[in-house]
mmCIF file of C-alpha atoms in Angstrom:
data_model
loop_
_atom_site.group_PDB
_atom_site.id
_atom_site.type_symbol
_atom_site.label_atom_id
_atom_site.label_comp_id
_atom_site.label_asym_id
_atom_site.label_seq_id
_atom_site.Cartn_x
_atom_site.Cartn_y
_atom_site.Cartn_z
ATOM 1 C CA MET H 274 101.668 15.697 8.981
ATOM 2 C CA PHE H 275 105.350 15.193 9.203
ATOM 3 C CA THR H 276 107.266 11.540 9.662
ATOM 4 C CA TYR H 277 110.739 11.261 11.142
ATOM 5 C CA LYS H 278 111.787 7.715 10.590
ATOM 6 C CA ARG H 279 114.241 5.996 13.132
ATOM 7 C CA ARG H 280 115.755 2.583 13.967
ATOM 8 C CA VAL H 281 115.765 1.842 18.347
ATOM 9 C CA LYS H 282 119.209 2.108 19.275
ATOM 10 C CA PHE H 283 120.459 -0.768 21.857
ATOM 11 C CA TYR H 284 121.568 1.988 24.327
ATOM 12 C CA GLU H 285 117.944 3.594 24.202
ATOM 13 C CA THR H 286 116.751 0.280 26.089
ATOM 14 C CA ASP H 287 116.519 -1.656 29.404
ATOM 15 C CA GLY H 288 117.502 -5.357 30.107
ATOM 16 C CA MET H 289 114.572 -6.277 28.520
ATOM 17 C CA ARG H 290 115.338 -4.760 25.203
ATOM 18 C CA VAL H 291 112.432 -2.486 25.587
ATOM 19 C CA VAL H 292 112.658 1.758 25.257
ATOM 20 C CA HIS H 293 112.937 3.500 27.948
ATOM 21 C CA HIS H 294 110.367 5.500 28.499
ATOM 22 C CA ALA H 295 112.318 9.018 28.487
ATOM 23 C CA ASN H 296 113.870 8.244 25.200
ATOM 24 C CA TYR H 297 110.623 8.654 23.722
ATOM 25 C CA LEU H 298 110.808 12.523 24.762
ATOM 26 C CA ARG H 299 113.636 12.383 22.597
ATOM 27 C CA TYR H 300 111.965 11.083 19.700
ATOM 28 C CA PHE H 301 109.778 13.952 19.921
ATOM 29 C CA GLU H 302 112.639 16.244 19.824
ATOM 30 C CA GLU H 303 113.915 14.521 16.908
ATOM 31 C CA ALA H 304 110.791 14.330 14.572
ATOM 32 C CA ARG H 305 110.256 17.980 15.391
ATOM 33 C CA VAL H 306 113.249 19.551 14.818
ATOM 34 C CA GLU H 307 113.460 17.727 11.266
ATOM 35 C CA TYR H 308 109.465 19.345 11.023
ATOM 36 C CA LEU H 309 110.784 22.534 11.543
ATOM 37 C CA ARG H 310 113.633 22.213 9.232
ATOM 38 C CA ALA H 311 111.146 21.132 6.607
ATOM 39 C CA GLY H 312 108.872 24.189 7.105
ATOM 40 C CA GLY H 313 112.031 26.854 6.861
ATOM 41 C CA ILE H 314 113.000 26.945 10.485
ATOM 42 C CA ASP H 315 116.380 26.341 11.284
ATOM 43 C CA LEU H 316 116.941 26.144 15.361
ATOM 44 C CA ASN H 317 120.682 27.255 14.409
ATOM 45 C CA ASP H 318 119.938 30.737 13.055
ATOM 46 C CA LEU H 319 117.172 31.410 15.609
ATOM 47 C CA MET H 320 120.127 30.546 18.207
ATOM 48 C CA LYS H 321 122.520 33.044 16.799
ATOM 49 C CA GLU H 322 119.788 36.030 16.586
ATOM 50 C CA GLY H 323 119.728 35.073 20.447
ATOM 51 C CA ILE H 324 116.285 33.153 19.615
ATOM 52 C CA VAL H 325 115.742 29.941 21.748
ATOM 53 C CA PHE H 326 112.542 27.120 21.364
ATOM 54 C CA PRO H 327 112.045 25.879 25.164
ATOM 55 C CA ILE H 328 108.927 23.363 25.666
ATOM 56 C CA LEU H 329 106.406 25.199 27.882
ATOM 57 C CA GLU H 330 104.605 21.419 27.980
ATOM 58 C CA ILE H 331 104.946 18.048 26.651
ATOM 59 C CA SER H 332 102.916 14.610 27.417
ATOM 60 C CA ALA H 333 103.459 10.859 26.322
ATOM 61 C CA LYS H 334 100.801 8.095 26.913
ATOM 62 C CA TYR H 335 102.769 4.953 26.876
ATOM 63 C CA ILE H 336 100.416 1.983 24.563
ATOM 64 C CA LYS H 337 102.620 -0.469 24.047
ATOM 65 C CA SER H 338 106.544 -0.576 23.940
ATOM 66 C CA ALA H 339 109.301 0.022 21.398
ATOM 67 C CA GLU H 340 112.374 -2.739 21.425
ATOM 68 C CA TYR H 341 115.869 -2.607 20.631
ATOM 69 C CA ASP H 342 116.190 -2.792 16.806
ATOM 70 C CA ASP H 343 112.366 -1.999 15.573
ATOM 71 C CA VAL H 344 112.042 0.898 12.966
ATOM 72 C CA LEU H 345 109.753 3.464 14.480
ATOM 73 C CA LEU H 346 107.694 6.118 12.176
ATOM 74 C CA ILE H 347 107.047 9.414 14.202
ATOM 75 C CA LYS H 348 104.330 11.182 12.824
ATOM 76 C CA THR H 349 104.235 14.529 13.228
ATOM 77 C CA TYR H 350 101.287 17.049 13.228
ATOM 78 C CA LEU H 351 101.426 20.881 13.940
ATOM 79 C CA ARG H 352 98.012 21.414 15.338
ATOM 80 C CA ARG H 353 98.760 25.479 16.200
ATOM 81 C CA VAL H 354 101.433 27.621 14.527
ATOM 82 C CA ASP H 355 101.396 31.453 15.286
ATOM 83 C CA ARG H 356 104.102 34.067 15.755
ATOM 84 C CA ALA H 357 104.849 33.404 19.397
ATOM 85 C CA ARG H 358 103.755 29.183 19.774
ATOM 86 C CA LEU H 359 103.717 26.469 18.358
ATOM 87 C CA ASP H 360 101.398 23.047 19.652
ATOM 88 C CA PHE H 361 102.505 19.569 18.255
ATOM 89 C CA GLU H 362 101.087 16.490 18.187
ATOM 90 C CA TYR H 363 102.832 12.788 17.803
ATOM 91 C CA GLU H 364 102.188 8.986 17.213
ATOM 92 C CA VAL H 365 105.140 6.608 17.168
ATOM 93 C CA VAL H 366 104.152 3.935 15.043
ATOM 94 C CA ARG H 367 106.578 0.411 14.879
ATOM 95 C CA GLU H 368 106.553 0.605 11.126
ATOM 96 C CA LYS H 369 106.861 -3.439 10.615
ATOM 97 C CA THR H 370 103.359 -3.902 12.159
ATOM 98 C CA GLY H 371 102.050 -0.517 12.059
ATOM 99 C CA GLU H 372 100.695 -0.534 15.842
ATOM 100 C CA VAL H 373 100.786 3.024 17.441
ATOM 101 C CA LEU H 374 102.671 2.722 20.568
ATOM 102 C CA THR H 375 103.091 6.152 22.150
ATOM 103 C CA THR H 376 101.191 9.293 21.525
ATOM 104 C CA GLY H 377 101.922 13.123 22.808
ATOM 105 C CA LYS H 378 101.806 16.309 22.721
ATOM 106 C CA SER H 379 103.923 19.379 23.028
ATOM 107 C CA THR H 380 103.934 23.395 23.210
ATOM 108 C CA ASN H 381 106.559 25.532 22.382
ATOM 109 C CA THR H 382 107.401 28.938 22.273
ATOM 110 C CA TYR H 383 110.432 31.549 21.094
ATOM 111 C CA THR H 384 111.700 33.410 23.627
ATOM 112 C CA ASN H 385 115.204 36.199 23.878
ATOM 113 C CA MET H 386 118.041 33.881 25.138
ATOM 114 C CA ASN H 387 118.970 37.086 27.430
ATOM 115 C CA THR H 388 115.604 37.942 28.779
ATOM 116 C CA GLY H 389 113.564 35.119 28.560
ATOM 117 C CA ARG H 390 110.871 36.984 27.270
ATOM 118 C CA ILE H 391 108.362 35.691 24.467
ATOM 119 C CA VAL H 392 109.406 36.535 21.137
ATOM 120 C CA ARG H 393 106.910 37.201 18.065
ATOM 121 C CA LEU H 394 108.822 36.036 14.825
ATOM 122 C CA PRO H 395 107.748 37.704 11.619
ATOM 123 C CA ALA H 396 104.550 35.644 9.811
ATOM 124 C CA GLU H 397 106.444 35.881 6.538
ATOM 125 C CA ARG H 398 109.231 33.858 8.162
ATOM 126 C CA LEU H 399 106.627 31.146 9.186
ATOM 127 C CA GLY H 400 105.029 31.548 5.754
ATOM 128 C CA LYS H 401 106.538 28.300 4.977
ATOM 129 C CA LEU H 402 105.762 25.862 7.789
ATOM 130 C CA VAL H 403 102.222 27.243 7.933
ATOM 131 C CA SER H 404 101.991 25.627 4.184
ATOM 132 C CA LEU H 405 103.887 22.607 5.487
ATOM 133 C CA SER H 406 101.828 21.877 8.429
ATOM 134 C CA GLU H 407 97.721 23.033 6.572
ATOM 135 C CA GLY H 408 96.596 19.813 6.862
ATOM 136 C CA ASP H 409 97.182 18.893 10.621
ATOM 137 C CA ARG H 410 94.587 21.587 11.838
#
């Protein structure tokens, strides 16, 4: 598991100081990108090689609302990792109380940015990520 910590910004909320539902997908993305970075996968490096990292599927289950100024922990689990696909799960937790506010899942792949075809990364390039995520599966 990888934990990404962030504070809710005012502009992410509605008139009632509640986080707008679409922002949870952004939180998932921020956590996912930092997880990959910790696992030795830098999206800037991939893009220089003509590889992008699109989402194939994403979902969220809203349990409770986060509010302005809450400190959130986005717990991220890499449930499946192979040369062409990554499956993540997320829990958004209010740090102060430990309450799970939102859960989610996403599936990503690697594709050639010019052709849109799936690209398989070399297994050795995924070694650090596989090691980091070992307890997630």
